[in-house]
PDB file of C-alpha atoms in Angstrom:
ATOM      1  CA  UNK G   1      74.453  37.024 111.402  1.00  0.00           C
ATOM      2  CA  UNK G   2      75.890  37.163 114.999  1.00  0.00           C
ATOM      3  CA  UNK G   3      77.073  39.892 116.867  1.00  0.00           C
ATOM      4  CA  UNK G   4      80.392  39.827 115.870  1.00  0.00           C
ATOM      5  CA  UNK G   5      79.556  39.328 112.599  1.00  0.00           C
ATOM      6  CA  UNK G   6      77.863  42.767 112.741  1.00  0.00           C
ATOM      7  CA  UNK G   7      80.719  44.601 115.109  1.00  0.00           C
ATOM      8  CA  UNK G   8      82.777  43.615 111.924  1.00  0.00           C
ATOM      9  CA  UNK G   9      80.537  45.005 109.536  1.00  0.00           C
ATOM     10  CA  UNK G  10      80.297  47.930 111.006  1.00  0.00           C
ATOM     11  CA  UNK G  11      83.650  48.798 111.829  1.00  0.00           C
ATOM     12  CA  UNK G  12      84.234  48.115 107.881  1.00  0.00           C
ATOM     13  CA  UNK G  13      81.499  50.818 106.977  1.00  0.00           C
ATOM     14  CA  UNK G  14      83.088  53.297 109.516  1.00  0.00           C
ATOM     15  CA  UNK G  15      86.401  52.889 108.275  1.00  0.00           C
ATOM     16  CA  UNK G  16      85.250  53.435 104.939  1.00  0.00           C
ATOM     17  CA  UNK G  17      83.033  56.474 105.749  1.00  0.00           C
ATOM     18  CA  UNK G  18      86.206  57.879 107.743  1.00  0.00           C
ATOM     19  CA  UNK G  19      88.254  57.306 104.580  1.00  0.00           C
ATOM     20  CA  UNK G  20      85.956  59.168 102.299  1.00  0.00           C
ATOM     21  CA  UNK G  21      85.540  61.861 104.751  1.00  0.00           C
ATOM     22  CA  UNK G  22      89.573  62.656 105.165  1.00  0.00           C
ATOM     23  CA  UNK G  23      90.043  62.366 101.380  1.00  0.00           C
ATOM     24  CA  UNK G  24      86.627  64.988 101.039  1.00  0.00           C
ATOM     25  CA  UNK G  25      88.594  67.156 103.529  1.00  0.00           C
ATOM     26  CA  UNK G  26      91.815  67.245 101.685  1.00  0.00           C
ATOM     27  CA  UNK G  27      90.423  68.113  98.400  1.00  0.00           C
ATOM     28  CA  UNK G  28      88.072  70.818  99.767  1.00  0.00           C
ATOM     29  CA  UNK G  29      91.437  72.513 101.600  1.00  0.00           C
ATOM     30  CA  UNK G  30      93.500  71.747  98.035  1.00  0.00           C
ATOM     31  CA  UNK G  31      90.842  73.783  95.982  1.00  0.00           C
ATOM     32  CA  UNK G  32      90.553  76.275  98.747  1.00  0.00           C
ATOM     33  CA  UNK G  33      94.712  76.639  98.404  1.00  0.00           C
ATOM     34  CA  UNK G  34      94.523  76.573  94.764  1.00  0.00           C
ATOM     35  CA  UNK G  35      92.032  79.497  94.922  1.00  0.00           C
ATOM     36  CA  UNK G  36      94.583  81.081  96.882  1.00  0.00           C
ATOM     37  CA  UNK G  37      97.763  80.561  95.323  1.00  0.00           C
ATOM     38  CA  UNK G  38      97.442  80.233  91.588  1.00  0.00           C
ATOM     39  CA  UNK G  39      96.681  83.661  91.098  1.00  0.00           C
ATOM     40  CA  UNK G  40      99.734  85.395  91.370  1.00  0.00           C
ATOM     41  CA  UNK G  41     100.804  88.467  90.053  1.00  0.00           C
ATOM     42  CA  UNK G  42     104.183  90.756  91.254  1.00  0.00           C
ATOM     43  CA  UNK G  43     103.628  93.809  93.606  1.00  0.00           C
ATOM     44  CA  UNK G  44     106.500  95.610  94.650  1.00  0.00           C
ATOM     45  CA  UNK G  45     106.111  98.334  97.332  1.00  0.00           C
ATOM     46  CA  UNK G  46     108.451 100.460  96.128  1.00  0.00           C
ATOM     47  CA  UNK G  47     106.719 101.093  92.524  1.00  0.00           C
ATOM     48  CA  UNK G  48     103.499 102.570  94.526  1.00  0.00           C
ATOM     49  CA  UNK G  49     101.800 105.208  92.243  1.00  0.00           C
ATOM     50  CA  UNK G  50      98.363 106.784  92.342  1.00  0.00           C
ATOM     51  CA  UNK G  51      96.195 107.646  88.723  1.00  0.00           C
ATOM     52  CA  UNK G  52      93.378 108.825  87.626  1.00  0.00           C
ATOM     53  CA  UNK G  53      91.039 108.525  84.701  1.00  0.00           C
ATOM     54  CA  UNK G  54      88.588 106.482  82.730  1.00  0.00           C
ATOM     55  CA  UNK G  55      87.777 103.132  82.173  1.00  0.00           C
ATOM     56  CA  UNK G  56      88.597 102.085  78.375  1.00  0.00           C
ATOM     57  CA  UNK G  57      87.418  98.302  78.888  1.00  0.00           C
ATOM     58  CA  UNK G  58      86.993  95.962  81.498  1.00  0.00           C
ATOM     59  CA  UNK G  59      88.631  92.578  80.866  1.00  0.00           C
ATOM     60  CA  UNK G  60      87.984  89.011  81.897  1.00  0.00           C
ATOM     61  CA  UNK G  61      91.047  86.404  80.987  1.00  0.00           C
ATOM     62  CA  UNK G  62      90.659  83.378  79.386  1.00  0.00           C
ATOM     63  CA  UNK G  63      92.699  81.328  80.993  1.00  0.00           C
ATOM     64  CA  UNK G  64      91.181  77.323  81.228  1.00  0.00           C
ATOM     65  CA  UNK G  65      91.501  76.948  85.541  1.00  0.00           C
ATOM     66  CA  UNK G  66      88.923  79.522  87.164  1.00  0.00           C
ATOM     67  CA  UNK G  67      91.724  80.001  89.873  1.00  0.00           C
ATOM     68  CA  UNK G  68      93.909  81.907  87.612  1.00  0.00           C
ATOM     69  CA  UNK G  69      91.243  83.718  85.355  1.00  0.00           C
ATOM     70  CA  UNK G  70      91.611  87.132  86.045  1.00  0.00           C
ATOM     71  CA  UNK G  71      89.585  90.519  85.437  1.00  0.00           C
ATOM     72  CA  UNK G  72      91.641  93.828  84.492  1.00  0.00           C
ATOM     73  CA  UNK G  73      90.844  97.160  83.887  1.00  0.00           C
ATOM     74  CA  UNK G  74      92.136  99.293  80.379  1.00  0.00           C
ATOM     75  CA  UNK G  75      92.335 102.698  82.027  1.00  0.00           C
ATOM     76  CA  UNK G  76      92.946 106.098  79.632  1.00  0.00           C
ATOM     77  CA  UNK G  77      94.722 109.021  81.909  1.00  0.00           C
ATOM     78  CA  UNK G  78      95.694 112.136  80.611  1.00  0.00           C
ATOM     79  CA  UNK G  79      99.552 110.728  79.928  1.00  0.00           C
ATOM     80  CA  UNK G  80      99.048 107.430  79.050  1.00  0.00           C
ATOM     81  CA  UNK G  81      96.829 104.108  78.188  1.00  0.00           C
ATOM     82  CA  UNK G  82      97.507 101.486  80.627  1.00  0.00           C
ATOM     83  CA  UNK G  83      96.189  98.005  82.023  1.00  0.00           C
ATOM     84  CA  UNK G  84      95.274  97.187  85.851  1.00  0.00           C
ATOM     85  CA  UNK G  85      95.624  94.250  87.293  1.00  0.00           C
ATOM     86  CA  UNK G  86      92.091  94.086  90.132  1.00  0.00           C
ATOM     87  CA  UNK G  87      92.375  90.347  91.167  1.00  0.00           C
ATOM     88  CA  UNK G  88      91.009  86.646  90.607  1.00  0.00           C
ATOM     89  CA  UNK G  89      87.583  86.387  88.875  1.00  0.00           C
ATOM     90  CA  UNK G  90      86.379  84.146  91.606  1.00  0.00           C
ATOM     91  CA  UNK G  91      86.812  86.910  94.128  1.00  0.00           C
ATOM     92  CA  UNK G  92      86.170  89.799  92.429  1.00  0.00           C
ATOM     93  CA  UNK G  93      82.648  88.433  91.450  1.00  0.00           C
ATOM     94  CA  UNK G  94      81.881  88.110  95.133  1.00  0.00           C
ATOM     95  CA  UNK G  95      82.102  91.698  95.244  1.00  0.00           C
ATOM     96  CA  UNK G  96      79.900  94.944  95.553  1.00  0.00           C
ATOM     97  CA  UNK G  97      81.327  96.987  93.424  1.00  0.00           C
ATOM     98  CA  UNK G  98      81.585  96.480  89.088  1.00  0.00           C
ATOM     99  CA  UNK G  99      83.145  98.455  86.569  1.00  0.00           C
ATOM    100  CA  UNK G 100      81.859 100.139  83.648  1.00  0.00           C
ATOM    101  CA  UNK G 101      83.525 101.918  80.844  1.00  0.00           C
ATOM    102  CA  UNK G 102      83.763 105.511  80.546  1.00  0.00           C
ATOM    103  CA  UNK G 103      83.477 105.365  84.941  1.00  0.00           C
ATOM    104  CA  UNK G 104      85.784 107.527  86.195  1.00  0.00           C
ATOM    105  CA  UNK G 105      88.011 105.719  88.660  1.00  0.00           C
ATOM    106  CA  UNK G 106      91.307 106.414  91.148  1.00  0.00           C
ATOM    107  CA  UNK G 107      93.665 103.635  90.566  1.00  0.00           C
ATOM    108  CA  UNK G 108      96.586 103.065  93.916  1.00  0.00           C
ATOM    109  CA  UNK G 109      98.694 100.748  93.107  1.00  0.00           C
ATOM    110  CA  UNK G 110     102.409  99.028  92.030  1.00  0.00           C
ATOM    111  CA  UNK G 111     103.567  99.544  88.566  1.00  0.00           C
ATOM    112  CA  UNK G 112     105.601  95.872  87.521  1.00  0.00           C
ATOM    113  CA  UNK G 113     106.154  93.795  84.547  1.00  0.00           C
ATOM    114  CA  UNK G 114     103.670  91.143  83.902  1.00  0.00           C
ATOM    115  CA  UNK G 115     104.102  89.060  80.351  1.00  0.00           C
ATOM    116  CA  UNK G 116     106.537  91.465  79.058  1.00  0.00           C
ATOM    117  CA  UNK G 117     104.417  94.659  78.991  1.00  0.00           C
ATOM    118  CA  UNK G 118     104.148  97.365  81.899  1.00  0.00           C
ATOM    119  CA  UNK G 119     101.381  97.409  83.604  1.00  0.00           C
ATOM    120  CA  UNK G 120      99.829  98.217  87.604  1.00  0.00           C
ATOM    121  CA  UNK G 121      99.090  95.705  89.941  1.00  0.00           C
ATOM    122  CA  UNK G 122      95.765  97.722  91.640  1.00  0.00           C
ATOM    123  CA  UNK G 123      96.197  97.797  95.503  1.00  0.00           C
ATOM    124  CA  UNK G 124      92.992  99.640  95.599  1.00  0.00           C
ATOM    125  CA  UNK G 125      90.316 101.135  93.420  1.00  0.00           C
ATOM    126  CA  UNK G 126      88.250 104.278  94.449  1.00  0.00           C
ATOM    127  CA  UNK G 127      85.182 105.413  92.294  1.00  0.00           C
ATOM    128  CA  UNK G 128      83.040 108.150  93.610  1.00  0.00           C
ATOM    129  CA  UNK G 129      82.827 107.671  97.488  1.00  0.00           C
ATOM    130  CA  UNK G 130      83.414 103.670  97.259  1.00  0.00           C
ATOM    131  CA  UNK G 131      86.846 102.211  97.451  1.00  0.00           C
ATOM    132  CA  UNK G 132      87.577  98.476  96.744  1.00  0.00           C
ATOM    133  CA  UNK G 133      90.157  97.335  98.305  1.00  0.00           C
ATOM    134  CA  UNK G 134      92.158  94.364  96.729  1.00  0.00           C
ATOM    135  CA  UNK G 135      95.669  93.878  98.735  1.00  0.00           C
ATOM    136  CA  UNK G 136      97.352  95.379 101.890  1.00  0.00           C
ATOM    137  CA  UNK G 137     100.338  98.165 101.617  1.00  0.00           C
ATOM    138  CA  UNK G 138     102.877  94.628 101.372  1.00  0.00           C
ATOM    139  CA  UNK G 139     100.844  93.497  98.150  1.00  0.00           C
ATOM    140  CA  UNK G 140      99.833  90.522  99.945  1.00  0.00           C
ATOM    141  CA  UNK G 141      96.100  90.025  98.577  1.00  0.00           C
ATOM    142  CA  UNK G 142      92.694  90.046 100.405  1.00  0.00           C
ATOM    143  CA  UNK G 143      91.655  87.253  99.090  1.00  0.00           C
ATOM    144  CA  UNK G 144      93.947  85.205 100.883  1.00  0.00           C
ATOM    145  CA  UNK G 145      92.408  83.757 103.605  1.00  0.00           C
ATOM    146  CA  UNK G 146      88.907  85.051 101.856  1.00  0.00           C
ATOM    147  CA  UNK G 147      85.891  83.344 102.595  1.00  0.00           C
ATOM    148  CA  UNK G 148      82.448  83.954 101.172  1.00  0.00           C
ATOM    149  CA  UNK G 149      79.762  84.769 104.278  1.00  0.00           C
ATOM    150  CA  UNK G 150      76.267  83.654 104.380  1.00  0.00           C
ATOM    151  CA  UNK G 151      74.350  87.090 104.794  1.00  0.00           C
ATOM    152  CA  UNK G 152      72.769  87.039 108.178  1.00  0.00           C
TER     153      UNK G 152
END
């Protein structure tokens, strides 16, 4: 093989490395977007309410794509039974803080329409002297832009 034989060669292999590494890039940011953006859910700032009580159940959804599975709270106050909406599965098992039933929790957040039935999209969640919070005073959610950090 002569020299340019191998200068060809090896600008093949480096275009094809190149390729593979633009196409890894765009389907790592497409996930990461996906993460982002498939779980919706409305918030409207002007529905705002605070409630306390008890945790009935804790729910995980069963939706089929882990970027829209969610995990929601069944909480019982002293006027009614109703269903919190924390966040995205992914993120919220990256997090400190669980949920247990018959845990006594403070529930900030928007009450909306999700599927037909009433329920509160949870801006925050405060249990004892611990507070997780899960979207800013616009609804927009914390998880946007979220990225998990190596522990130093």
């Amino acid at each position: 093989m002569n020299t340019q034989e191998a200068i060809k060669n090896m600008k093949l292999v480096g275009g094809g490395l190149a390729l593979l590494s633009v196409a890894g890039v765009a389907y790592a940011v497409r996930r990461g977007l996906n993460h982002r953006r498939m779980y919706q859910r409305p918030f409207d700032p002007k529905t705002m309410d605070e409630l306390t009580g008890k945790v009935l159940e804790v729910v995980h959804s069963n939706e089929q794509k882990d970027e829209i599975r969610g995990v929601y709270l069944d909480i019982q106050t002293p006027d009614e039974e109703v269903t919190v909406d924390l966040g995205p599965t992914w993120f919220l098992n990256h997090q400190d803080r669980k949920f247990k039933v018959g845990q006594k929790v403070e529930i900030i957040g928007s009450r909306v329409k999700f599927n037909g039935q009433e329920s509160i999209t949870a801006a925050s969640v405060i249990s004892g002297n611990q507070e997780l919070k899960l979207r800013d005073e616009q609804g927009t959610p914390y998880w946007h832009g979220w990225r998990k950090r190596g522990k130093s």
